[in-house]
PDB file of C-alpha atoms in Angstrom:
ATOM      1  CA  UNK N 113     107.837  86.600  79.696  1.00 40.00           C
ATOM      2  CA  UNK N 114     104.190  86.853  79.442  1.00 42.00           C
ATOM      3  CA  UNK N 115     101.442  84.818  78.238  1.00 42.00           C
ATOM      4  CA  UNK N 116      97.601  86.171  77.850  1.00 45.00           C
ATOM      5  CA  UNK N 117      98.806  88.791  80.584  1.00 45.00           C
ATOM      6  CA  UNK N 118      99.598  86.327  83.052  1.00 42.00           C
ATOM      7  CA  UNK N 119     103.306  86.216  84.536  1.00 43.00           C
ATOM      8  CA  UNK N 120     105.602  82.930  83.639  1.00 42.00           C
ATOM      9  CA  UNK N 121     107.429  83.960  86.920  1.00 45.00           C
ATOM     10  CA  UNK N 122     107.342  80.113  88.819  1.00 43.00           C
ATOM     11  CA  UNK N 123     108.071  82.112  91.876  1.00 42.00           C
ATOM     12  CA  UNK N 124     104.656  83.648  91.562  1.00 42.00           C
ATOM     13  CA  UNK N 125     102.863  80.079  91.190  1.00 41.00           C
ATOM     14  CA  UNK N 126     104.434  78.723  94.779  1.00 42.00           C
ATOM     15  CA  UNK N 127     101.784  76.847  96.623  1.00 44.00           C
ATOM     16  CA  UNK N 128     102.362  79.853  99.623  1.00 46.00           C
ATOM     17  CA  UNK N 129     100.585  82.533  97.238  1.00 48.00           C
ATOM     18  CA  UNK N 130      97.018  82.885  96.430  1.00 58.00           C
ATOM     19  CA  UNK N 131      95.607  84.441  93.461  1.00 62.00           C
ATOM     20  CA  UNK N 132      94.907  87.606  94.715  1.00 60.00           C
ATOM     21  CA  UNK N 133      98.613  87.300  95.868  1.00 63.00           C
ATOM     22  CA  UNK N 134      99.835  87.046  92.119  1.00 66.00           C
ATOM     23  CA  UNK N 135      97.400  89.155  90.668  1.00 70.00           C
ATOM     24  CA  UNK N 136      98.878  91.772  93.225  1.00 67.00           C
ATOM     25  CA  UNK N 137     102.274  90.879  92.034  1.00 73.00           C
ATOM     26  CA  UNK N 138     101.343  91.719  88.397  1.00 78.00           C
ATOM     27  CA  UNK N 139     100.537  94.786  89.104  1.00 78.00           C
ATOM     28  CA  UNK N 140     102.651  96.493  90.867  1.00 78.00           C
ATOM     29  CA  UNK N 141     104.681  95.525  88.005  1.00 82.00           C
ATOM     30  CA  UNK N 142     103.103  96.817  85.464  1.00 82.00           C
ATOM     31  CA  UNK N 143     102.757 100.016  87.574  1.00 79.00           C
ATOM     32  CA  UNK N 144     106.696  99.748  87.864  1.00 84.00           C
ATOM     33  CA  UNK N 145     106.970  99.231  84.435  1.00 87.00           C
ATOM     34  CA  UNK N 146     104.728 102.284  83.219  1.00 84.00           C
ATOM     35  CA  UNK N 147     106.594 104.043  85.259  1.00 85.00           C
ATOM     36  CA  UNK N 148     109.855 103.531  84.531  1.00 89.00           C
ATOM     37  CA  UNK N 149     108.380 103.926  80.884  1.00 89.00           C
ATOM     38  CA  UNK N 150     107.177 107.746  81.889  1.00 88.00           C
ATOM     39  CA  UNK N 151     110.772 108.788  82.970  1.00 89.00           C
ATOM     40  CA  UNK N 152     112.220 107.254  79.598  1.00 91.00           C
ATOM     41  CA  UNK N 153     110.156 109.072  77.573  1.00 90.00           C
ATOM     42  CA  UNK N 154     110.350 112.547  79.735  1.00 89.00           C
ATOM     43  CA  UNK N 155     114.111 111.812  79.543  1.00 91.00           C
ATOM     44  CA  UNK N 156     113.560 111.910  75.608  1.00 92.00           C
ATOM     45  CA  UNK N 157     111.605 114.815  76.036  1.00 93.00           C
ATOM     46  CA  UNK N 158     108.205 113.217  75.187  1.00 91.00           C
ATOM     47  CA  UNK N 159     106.288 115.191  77.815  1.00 92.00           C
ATOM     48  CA  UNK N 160     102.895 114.494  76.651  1.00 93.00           C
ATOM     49  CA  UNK N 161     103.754 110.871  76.572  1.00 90.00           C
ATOM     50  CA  UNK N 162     105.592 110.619  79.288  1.00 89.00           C
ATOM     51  CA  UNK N 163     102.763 112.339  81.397  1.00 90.00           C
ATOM     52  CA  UNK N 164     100.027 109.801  79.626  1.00 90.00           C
ATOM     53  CA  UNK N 165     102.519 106.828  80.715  1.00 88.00           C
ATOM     54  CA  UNK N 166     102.781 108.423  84.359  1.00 88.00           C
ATOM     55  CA  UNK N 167      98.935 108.693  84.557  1.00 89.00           C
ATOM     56  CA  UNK N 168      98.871 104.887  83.647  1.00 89.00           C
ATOM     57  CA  UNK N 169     101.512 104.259  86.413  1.00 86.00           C
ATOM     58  CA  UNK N 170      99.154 105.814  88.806  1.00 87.00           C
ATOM     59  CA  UNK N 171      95.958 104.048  88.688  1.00 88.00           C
ATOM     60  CA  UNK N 172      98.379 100.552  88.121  1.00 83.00           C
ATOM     61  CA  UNK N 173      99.277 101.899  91.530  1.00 85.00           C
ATOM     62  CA  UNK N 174      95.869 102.693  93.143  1.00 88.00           C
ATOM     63  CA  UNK N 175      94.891  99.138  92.161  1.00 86.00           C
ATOM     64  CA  UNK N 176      98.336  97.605  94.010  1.00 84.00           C
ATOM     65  CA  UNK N 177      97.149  99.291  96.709  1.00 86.00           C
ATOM     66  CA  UNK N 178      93.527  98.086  96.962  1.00 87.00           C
ATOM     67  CA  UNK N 179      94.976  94.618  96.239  1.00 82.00           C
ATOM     68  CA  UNK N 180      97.440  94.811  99.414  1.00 82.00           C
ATOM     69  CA  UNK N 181      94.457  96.148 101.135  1.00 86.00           C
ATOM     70  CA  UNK N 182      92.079  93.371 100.091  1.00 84.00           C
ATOM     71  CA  UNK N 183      94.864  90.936 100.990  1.00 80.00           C
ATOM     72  CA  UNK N 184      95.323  92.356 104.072  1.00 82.00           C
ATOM     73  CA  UNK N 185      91.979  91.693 105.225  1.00 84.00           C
ATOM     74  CA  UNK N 186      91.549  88.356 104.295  1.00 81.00           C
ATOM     75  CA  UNK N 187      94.785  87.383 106.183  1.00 80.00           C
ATOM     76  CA  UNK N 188      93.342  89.236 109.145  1.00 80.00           C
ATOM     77  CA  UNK N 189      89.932  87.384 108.139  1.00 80.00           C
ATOM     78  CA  UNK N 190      91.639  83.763 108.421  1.00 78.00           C
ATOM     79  CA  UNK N 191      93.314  84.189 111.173  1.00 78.00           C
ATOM     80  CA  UNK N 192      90.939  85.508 113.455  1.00 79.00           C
ATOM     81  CA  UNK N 193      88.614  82.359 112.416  1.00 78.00           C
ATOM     82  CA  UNK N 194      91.437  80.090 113.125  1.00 79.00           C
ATOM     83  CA  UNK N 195      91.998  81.832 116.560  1.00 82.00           C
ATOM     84  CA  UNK N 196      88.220  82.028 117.119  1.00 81.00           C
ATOM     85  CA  UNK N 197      88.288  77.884 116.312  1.00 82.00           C
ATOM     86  CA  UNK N 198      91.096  77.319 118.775  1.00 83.00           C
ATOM     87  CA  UNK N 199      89.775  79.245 121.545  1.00 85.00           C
ATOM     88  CA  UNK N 200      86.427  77.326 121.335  1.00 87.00           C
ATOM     89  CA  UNK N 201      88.492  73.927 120.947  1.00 88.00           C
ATOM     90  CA  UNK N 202      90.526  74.997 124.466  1.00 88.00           C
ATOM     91  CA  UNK N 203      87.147  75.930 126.052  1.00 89.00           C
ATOM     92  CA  UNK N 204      85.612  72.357 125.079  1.00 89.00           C
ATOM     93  CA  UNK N 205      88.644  70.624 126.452  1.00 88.00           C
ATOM     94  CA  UNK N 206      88.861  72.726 130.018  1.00 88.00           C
ATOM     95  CA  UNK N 207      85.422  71.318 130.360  1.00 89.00           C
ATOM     96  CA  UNK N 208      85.539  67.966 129.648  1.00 88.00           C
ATOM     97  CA  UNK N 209      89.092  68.646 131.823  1.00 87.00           C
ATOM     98  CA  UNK N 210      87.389  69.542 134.379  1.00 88.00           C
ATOM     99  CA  UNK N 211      84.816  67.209 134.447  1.00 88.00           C
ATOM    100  CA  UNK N 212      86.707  64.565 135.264  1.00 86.00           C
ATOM    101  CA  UNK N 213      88.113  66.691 137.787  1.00 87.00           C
ATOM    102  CA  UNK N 214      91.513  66.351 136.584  1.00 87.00           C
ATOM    103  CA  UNK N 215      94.498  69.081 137.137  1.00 88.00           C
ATOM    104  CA  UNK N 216      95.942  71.289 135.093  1.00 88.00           C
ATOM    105  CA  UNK N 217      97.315  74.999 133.997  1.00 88.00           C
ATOM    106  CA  UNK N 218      97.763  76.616 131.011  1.00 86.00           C
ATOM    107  CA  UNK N 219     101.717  77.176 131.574  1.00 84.00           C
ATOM    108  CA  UNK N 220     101.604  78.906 127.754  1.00 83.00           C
ATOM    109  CA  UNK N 221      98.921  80.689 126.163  1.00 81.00           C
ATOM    110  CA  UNK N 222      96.846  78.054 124.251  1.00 79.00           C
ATOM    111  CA  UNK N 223      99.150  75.177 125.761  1.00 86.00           C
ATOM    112  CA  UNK N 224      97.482  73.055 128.895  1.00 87.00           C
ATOM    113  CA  UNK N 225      99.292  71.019 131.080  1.00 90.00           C
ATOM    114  CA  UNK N 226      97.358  68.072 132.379  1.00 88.00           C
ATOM    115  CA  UNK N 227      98.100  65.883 135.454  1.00 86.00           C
ATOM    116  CA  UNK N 228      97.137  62.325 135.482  1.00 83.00           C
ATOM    117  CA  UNK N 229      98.089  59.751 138.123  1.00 79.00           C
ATOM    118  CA  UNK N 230      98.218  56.622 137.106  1.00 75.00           C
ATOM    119  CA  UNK N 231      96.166  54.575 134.682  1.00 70.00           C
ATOM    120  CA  UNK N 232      92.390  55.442 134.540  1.00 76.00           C
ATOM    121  CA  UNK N 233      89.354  55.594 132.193  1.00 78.00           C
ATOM    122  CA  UNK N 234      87.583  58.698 131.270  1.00 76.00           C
ATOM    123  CA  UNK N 235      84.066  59.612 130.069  1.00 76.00           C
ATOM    124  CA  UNK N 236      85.154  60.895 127.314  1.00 73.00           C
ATOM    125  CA  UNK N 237      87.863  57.818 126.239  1.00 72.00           C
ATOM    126  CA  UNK N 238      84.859  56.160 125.460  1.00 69.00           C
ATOM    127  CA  UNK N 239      83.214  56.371 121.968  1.00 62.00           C
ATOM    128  CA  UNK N 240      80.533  54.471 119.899  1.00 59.00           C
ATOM    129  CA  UNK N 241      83.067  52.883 117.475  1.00 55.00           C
ATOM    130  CA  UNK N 242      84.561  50.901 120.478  1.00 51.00           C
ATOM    131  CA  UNK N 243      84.765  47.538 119.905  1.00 53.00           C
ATOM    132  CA  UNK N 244      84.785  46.574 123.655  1.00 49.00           C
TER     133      UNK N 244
END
């Protein structure tokens, strides 16, 4: 059921897709759906229509396509920014690590392992918005 061209699918309104996600949805099935609509009609033997319908079909499917594409990217995008931010936070806290010439190792990628014996203050376990 549609509304204003816009799916009533709740599956396509989960908080995991983004709009480009249901706009990509939409058409690939209304490229589907011409498409299926161009074998009908050849079935019928409505050529000229069906060829029309199958023309329709295709350029529903050029712009799936460009959609995935676009989509594509801006995964790629985010999650090279989030890497990019994680590998600057892990650089920031070797250093300050290191500082206080404390031990450690990185037994997983992006995991550290720090030793500490015993109880003792670091520079940077203090802060402005101490109150002692």
């Amino acid at each position: 059921m549609t509304k204003k061209g816009l799916s009533l699918n709740p599956m396509l309104y989960h908080p995991g897709f983004s709009e480009a996600s249901t706009k990509n949805l939409n058409i690939q099935s209304e490229n589907w759906k011409l498409l299926w609509m161009a074998a009908v009609a050849y079935s019928k033997g409505e050529r000229a229509h069906a060829s029309y319908l199958s023309e329709k079909g295709k350029f529903y499917g050029k712009l799936a396509r460009e959609a995935d594409e676009k989509a594509s990217r801006e995964i790629f995008e985010a999650s090279f920014s989030e890497s990019l931010l994680d590998a600057v936070h892990m650089v920031l806290v070797i250093g300050l690590v290191q500082k206080e010439g404390i031990e450690w190792s990185e037994d997983n990628p992006g995991t550290l392992v720090l030793r500490i014996d015993g109880l003792k203050e670091y520079s940077f376990m203090t802060s402005d918005s101490d109150s002692e």
